[in-house]
GROMACS .gro file of C-alpha atoms in nm:
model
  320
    1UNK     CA    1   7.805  15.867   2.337
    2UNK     CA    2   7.958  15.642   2.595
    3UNK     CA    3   7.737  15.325   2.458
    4UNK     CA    4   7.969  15.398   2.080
    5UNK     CA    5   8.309  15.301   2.057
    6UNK     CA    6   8.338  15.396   1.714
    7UNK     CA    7   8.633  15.610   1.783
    8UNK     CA    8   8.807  15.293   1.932
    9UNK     CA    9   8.990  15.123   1.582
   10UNK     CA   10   9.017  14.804   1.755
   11UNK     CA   11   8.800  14.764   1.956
   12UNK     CA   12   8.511  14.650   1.684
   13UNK     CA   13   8.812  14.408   1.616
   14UNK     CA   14   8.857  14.232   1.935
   15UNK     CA   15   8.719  13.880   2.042
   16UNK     CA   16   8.691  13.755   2.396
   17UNK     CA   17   8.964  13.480   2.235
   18UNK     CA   18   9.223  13.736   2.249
   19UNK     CA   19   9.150  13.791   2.601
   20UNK     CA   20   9.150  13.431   2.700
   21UNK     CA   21   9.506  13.387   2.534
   22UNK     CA   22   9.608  13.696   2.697
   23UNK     CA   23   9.530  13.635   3.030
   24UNK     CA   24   9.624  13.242   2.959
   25UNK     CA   25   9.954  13.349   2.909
   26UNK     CA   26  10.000  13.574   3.168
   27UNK     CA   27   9.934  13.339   3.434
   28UNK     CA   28  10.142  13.034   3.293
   29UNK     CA   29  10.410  13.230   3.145
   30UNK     CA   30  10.480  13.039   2.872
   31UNK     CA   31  10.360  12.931   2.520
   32UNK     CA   32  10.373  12.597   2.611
   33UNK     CA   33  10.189  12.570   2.939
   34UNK     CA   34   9.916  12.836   2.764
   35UNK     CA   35   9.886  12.591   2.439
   36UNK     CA   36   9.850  12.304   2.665
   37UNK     CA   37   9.542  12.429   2.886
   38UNK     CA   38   9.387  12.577   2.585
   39UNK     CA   39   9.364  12.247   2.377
   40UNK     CA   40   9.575  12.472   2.104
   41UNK     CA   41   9.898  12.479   1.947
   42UNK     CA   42  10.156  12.677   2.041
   43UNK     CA   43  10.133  12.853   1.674
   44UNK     CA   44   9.785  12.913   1.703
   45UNK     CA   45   9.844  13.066   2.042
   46UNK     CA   46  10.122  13.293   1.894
   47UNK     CA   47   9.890  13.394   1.673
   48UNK     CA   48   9.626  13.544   1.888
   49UNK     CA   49   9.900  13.706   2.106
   50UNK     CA   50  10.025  13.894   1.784
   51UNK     CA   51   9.675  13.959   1.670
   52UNK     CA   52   9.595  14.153   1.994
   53UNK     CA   53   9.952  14.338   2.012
   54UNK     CA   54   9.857  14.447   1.626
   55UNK     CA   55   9.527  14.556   1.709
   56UNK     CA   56   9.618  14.758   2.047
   57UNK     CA   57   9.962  14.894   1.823
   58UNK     CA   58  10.200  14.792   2.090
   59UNK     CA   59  10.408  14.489   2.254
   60UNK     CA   60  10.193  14.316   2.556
   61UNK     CA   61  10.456  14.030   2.632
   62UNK     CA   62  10.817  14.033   2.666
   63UNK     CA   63  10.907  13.702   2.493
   64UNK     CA   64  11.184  13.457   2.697
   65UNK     CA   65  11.215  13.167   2.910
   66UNK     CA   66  10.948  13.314   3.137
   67UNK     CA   67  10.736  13.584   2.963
   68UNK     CA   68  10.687  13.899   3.106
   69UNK     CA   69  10.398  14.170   3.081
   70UNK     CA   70  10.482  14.543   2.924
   71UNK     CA   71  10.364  14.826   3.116
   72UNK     CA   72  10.076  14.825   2.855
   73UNK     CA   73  10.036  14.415   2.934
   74UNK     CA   74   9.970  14.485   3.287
   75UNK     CA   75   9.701  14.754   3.239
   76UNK     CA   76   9.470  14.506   2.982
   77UNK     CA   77   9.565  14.225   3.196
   78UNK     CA   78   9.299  14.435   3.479
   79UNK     CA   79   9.122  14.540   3.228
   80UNK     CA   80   9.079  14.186   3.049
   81UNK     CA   81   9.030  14.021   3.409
   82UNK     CA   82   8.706  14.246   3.477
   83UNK     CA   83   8.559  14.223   3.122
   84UNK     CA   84   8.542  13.844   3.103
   85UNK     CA   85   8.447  13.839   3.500
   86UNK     CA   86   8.158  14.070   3.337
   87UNK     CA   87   8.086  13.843   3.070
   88UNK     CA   88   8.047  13.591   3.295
   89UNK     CA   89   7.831  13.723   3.504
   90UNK     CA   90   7.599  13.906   3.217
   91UNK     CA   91   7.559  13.510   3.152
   92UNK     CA   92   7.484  13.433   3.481
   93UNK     CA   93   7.205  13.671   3.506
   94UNK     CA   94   7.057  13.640   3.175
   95UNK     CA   95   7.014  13.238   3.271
   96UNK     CA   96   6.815  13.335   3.574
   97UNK     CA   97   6.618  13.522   3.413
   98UNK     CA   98   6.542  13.312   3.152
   99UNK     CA   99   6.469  13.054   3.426
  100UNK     CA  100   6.296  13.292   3.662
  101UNK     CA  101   6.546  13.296   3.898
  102UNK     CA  102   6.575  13.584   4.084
  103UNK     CA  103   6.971  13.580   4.076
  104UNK     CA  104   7.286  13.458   4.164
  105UNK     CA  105   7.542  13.632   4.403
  106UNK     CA  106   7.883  13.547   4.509
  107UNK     CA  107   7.949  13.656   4.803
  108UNK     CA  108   8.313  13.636   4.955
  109UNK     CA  109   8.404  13.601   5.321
  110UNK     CA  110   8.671  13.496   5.608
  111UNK     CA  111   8.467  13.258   5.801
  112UNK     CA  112   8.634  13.376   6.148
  113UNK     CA  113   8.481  13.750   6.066
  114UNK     CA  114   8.115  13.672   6.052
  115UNK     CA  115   8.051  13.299   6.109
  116UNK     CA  116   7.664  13.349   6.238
  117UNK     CA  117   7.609  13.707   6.065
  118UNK     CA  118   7.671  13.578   5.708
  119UNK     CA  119   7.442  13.251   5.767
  120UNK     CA  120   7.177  13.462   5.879
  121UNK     CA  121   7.123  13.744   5.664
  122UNK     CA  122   7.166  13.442   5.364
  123UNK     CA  123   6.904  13.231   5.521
  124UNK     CA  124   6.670  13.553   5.531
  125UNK     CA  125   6.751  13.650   5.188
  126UNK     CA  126   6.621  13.299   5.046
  127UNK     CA  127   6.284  13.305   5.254
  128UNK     CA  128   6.257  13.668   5.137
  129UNK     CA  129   6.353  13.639   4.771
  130UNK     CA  130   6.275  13.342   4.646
  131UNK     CA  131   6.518  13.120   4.363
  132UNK     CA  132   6.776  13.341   4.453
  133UNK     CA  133   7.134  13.135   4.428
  134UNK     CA  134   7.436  13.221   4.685
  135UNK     CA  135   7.778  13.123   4.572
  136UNK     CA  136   7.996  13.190   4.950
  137UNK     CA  137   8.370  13.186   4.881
  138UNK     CA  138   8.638  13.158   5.196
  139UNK     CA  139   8.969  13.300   5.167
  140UNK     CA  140   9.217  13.587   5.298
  141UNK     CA  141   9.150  13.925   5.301
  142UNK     CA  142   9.346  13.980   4.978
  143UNK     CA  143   9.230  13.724   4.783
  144UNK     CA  144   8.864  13.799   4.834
  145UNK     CA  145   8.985  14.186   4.704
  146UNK     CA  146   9.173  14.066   4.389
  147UNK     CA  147   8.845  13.874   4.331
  148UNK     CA  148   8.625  14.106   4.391
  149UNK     CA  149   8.865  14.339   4.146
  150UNK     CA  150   8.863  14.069   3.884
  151UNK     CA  151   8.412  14.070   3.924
  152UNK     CA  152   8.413  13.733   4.037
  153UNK     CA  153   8.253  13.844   4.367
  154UNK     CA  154   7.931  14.090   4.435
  155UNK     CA  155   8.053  14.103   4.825
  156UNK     CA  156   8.285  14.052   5.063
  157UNK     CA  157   8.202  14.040   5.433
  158UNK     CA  158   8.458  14.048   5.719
  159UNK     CA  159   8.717  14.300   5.885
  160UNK     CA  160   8.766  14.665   5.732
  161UNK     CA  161   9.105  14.763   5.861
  162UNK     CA  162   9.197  15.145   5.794
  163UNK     CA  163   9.383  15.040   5.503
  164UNK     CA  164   9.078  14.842   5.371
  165UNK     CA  165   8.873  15.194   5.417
  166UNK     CA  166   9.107  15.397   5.213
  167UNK     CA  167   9.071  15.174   4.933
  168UNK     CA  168   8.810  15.361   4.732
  169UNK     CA  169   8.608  15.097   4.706
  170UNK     CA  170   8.200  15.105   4.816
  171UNK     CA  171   8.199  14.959   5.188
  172UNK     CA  172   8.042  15.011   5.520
  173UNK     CA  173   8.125  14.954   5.857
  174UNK     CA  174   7.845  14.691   6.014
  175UNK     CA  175   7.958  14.600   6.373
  176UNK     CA  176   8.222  14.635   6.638
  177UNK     CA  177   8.373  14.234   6.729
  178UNK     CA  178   8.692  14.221   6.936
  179UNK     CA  179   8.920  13.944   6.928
  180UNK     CA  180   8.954  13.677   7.176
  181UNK     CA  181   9.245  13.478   7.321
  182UNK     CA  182   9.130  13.115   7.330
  183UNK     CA  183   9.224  12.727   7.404
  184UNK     CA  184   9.097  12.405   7.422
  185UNK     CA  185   8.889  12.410   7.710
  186UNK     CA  186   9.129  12.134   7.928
  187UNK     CA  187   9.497  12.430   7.882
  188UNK     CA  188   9.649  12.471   8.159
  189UNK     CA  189   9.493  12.844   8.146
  190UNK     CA  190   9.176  12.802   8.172
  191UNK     CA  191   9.204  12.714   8.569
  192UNK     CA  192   9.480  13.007   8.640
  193UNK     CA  193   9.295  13.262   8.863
  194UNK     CA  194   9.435  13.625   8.636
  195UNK     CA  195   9.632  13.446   8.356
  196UNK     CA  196   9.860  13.771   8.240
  197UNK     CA  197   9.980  13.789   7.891
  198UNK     CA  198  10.309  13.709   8.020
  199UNK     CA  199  10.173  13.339   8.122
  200UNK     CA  200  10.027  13.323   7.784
  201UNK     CA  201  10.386  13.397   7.585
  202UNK     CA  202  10.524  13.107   7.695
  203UNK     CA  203  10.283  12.859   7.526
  204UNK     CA  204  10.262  12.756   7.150
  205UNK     CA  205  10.056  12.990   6.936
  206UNK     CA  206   9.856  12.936   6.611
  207UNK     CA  207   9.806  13.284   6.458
  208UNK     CA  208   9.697  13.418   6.109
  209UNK     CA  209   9.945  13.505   5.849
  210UNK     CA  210  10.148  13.795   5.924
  211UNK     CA  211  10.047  14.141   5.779
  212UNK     CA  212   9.671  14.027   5.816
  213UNK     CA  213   9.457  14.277   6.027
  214UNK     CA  214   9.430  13.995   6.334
  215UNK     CA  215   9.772  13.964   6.355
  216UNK     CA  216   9.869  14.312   6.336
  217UNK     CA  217   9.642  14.353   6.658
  218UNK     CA  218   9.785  14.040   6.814
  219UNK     CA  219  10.123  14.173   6.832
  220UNK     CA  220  10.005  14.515   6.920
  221UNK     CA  221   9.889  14.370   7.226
  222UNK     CA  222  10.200  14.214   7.316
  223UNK     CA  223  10.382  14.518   7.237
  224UNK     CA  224  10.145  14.739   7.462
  225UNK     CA  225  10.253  14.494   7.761
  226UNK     CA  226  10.640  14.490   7.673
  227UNK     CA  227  10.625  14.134   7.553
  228UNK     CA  228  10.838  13.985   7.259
  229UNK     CA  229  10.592  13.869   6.984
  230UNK     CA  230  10.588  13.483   7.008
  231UNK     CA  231  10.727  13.288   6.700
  232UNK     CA  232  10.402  13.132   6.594
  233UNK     CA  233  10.406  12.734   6.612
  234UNK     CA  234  10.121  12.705   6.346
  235UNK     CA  235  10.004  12.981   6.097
  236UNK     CA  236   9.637  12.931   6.022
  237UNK     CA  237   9.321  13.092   5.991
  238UNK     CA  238   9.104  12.728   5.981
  239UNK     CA  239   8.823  12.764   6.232
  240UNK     CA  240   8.805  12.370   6.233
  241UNK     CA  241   9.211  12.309   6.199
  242UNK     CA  242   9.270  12.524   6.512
  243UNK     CA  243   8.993  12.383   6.733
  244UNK     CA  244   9.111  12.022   6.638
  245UNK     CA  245   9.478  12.155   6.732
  246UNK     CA  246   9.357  12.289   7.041
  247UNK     CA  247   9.215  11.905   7.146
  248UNK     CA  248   9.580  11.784   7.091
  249UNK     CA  249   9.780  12.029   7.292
  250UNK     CA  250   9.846  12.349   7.487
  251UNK     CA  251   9.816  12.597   7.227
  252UNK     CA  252   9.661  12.965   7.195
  253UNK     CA  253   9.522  13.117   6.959
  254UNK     CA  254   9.278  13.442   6.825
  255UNK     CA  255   8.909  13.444   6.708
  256UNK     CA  256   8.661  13.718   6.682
  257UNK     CA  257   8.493  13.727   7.052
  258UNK     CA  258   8.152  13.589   6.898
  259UNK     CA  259   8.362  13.281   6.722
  260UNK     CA  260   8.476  13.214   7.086
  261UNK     CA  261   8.161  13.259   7.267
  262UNK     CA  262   7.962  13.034   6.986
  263UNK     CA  263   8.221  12.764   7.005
  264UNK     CA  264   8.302  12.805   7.374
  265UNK     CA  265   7.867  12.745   7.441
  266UNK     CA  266   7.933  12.381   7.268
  267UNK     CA  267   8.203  12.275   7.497
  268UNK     CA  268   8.496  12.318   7.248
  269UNK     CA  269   8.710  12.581   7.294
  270UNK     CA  270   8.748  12.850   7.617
  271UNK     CA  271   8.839  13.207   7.633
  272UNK     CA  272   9.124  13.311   7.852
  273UNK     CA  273   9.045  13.609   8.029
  274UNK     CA  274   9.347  13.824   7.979
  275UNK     CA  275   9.357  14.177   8.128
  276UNK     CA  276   9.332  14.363   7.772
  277UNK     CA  277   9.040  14.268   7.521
  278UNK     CA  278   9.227  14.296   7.230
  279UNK     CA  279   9.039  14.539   6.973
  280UNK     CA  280   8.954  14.361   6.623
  281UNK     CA  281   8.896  14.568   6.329
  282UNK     CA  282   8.542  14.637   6.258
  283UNK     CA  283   8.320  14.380   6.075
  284UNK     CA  284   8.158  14.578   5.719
  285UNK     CA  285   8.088  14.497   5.415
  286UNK     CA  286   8.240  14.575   5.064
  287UNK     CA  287   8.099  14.563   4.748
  288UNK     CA  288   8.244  14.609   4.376
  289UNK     CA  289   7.985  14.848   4.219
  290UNK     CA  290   7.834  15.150   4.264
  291UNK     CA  291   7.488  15.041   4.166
  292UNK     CA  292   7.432  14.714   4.274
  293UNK     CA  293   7.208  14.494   4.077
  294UNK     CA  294   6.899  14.464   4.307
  295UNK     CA  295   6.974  14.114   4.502
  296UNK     CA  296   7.305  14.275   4.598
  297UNK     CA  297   7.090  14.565   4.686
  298UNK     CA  298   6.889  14.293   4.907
  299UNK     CA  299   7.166  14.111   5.086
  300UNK     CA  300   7.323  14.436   5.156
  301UNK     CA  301   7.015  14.580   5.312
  302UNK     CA  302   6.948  14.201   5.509
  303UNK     CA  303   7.305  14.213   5.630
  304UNK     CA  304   7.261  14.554   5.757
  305UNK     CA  305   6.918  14.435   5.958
  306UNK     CA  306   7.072  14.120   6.088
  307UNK     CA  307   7.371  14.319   6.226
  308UNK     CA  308   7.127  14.575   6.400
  309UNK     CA  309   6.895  14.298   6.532
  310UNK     CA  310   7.222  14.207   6.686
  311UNK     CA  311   7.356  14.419   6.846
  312UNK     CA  312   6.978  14.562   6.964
  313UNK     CA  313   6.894  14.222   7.090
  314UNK     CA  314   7.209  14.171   7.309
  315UNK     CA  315   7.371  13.901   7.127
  316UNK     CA  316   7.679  13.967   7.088
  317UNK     CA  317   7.701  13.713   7.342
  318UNK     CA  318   7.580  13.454   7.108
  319UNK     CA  319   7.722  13.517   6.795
  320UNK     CA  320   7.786  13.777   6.527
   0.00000   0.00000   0.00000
């Protein structure tokens, strides 16, 4: 029976304190620094890191300056990551039921991907379901999927690139949003007649982080129009730290067309009208189990009807 672990030895033997040690020392990398955040000494800390290697039969931790995980370290340290995200989250929804609320979801999310979509289908979701708590979490791509490995998240919501889909993990595509060039609305830009991507290399440039799915496409476009890819002036992905940047001087930058039409309707920032619409990945959703718990299930199924009322009302000219 999958419910028995009575063919496990140590598993009957293991305390979530042998976790928290584990993982402790794994991110500090030292006795020391582990002993110090956990209020122990560094004995008692040695001891619970033996403990566990006894009780699995193997090393975990090569000892030095600097430890390092074993090949058998790094596969608990997922492991241990996911079970006391579980725990945590068994807690979480034993406390709303025991105060009759109806749950508690993190959601993850890069603001620039869904800045009116997100809002929206949360909004709904508290009218519909009421005492229902949303923890929203902004971050990069990859740190909203090593989250949402670890359990800390229910959801993330923003761009699926291809390598995103061929994950393995439970996701859907919700909407097609391509990416905008944009500027503060007083760039020099904005008045040029049929501003060519040429015109638009030779001004400053705040772009995301290279590798991310927006800058991939960036320089795609240049390369499409034989263009060297312009050494960014600012890396950032701050919807408010590029709009003030755009107030103090000439520079471009990218934002999913519905970012740009949303802030370009309150007089903040302007699209540039370049001859190619550069192509964003598409906005889904992902989510970290198979069988959601059933407000997952919900805000799934709201974020799904808020896209469609969308893109069926015409608004992509609003906002996503």
């Amino acid at each position: 029976m999958e419910h028995v672990i009575s063919d496990i030895p140590w598993a009957r033997r293991l305390k979530l304190r042998h976790l928290e040690v584990f993982l402790l020392l794994t991110s500090y990398g030292s006795l020391t620094a582990a002993a110090t955040a956990m209020h122990m000494t560094q004995p008692a800390v040695s001891h619970w890191l033996k403990d566990l290697e006894d009780l699995v039969g193997t090393q975990l931790l090569v000892r030095g300056r600097q430890m390092r995980l074993t090949e058998t370290g790094e596969a608990l340290r997922r492991h241990a990551e996911r079970m006391l995200g579980d725990v945590r989250r068994t807690n979480e929804e034993l406390e709303a039921i025991r105060t009759g609320k109806a749950g508690q979801l993190h959601v993850g999310t890069v603001l620039a991907a869904a800045p009116v979509l997100l809002p929206k289908a949360i909004a709904r979701l508290q009218r519909e379901t009421t005492r229902v708590t949303v923890s929203v979490r902004e971050d990069t791509f990859d740190q909203l999927l090593e989250q949402l490995e670890k359990h800390e998240l229910d959801v993330i919501v923003g761009r699926l690139s291809d390598r995103t889909l061929r994950l393995g993990l439970p996701c859907e595509i919700l909407v097609e949003d391509p990416i905008c060039v944009v500027c503060g609305p007083q760039h020099p830009l904005v008045s040029r007649p049929a501003p060519s991507w040429h015109d638009a290399s030779s001004f400053p440039w705040i772009m995301p982080a290279a590798g991310t799915p927006m800058r991939v496409r960036l320089e795609a476009a240049f390369a499409e129009h034989d263009l060297p890819v312009p050494e960014p002036a600012v890396e950032s992905v701050s919807i408010l730290a590029n709009q003030m940047l755009f107030r103090e001087g000439p520079y471009l930058g990218i934002v999913a067309a519905s970012v740009a039409r949303h802030f370009q309707a309150l007089g903040l920032m302007a699209v540039i009208a370049l001859p190619t619409i550069v192509r964003g990945a598409p906005v889904g959703i992902l989510w970290r189990q198979h069988k959601p718990n059933a407000v997952t299930q919900r805000l799934l199924a709201v974020l799904r009807e808020e896209a469609k009322a969308i893109l069926h009302g015409g608004l992509m000219d609003q906002a996503l």
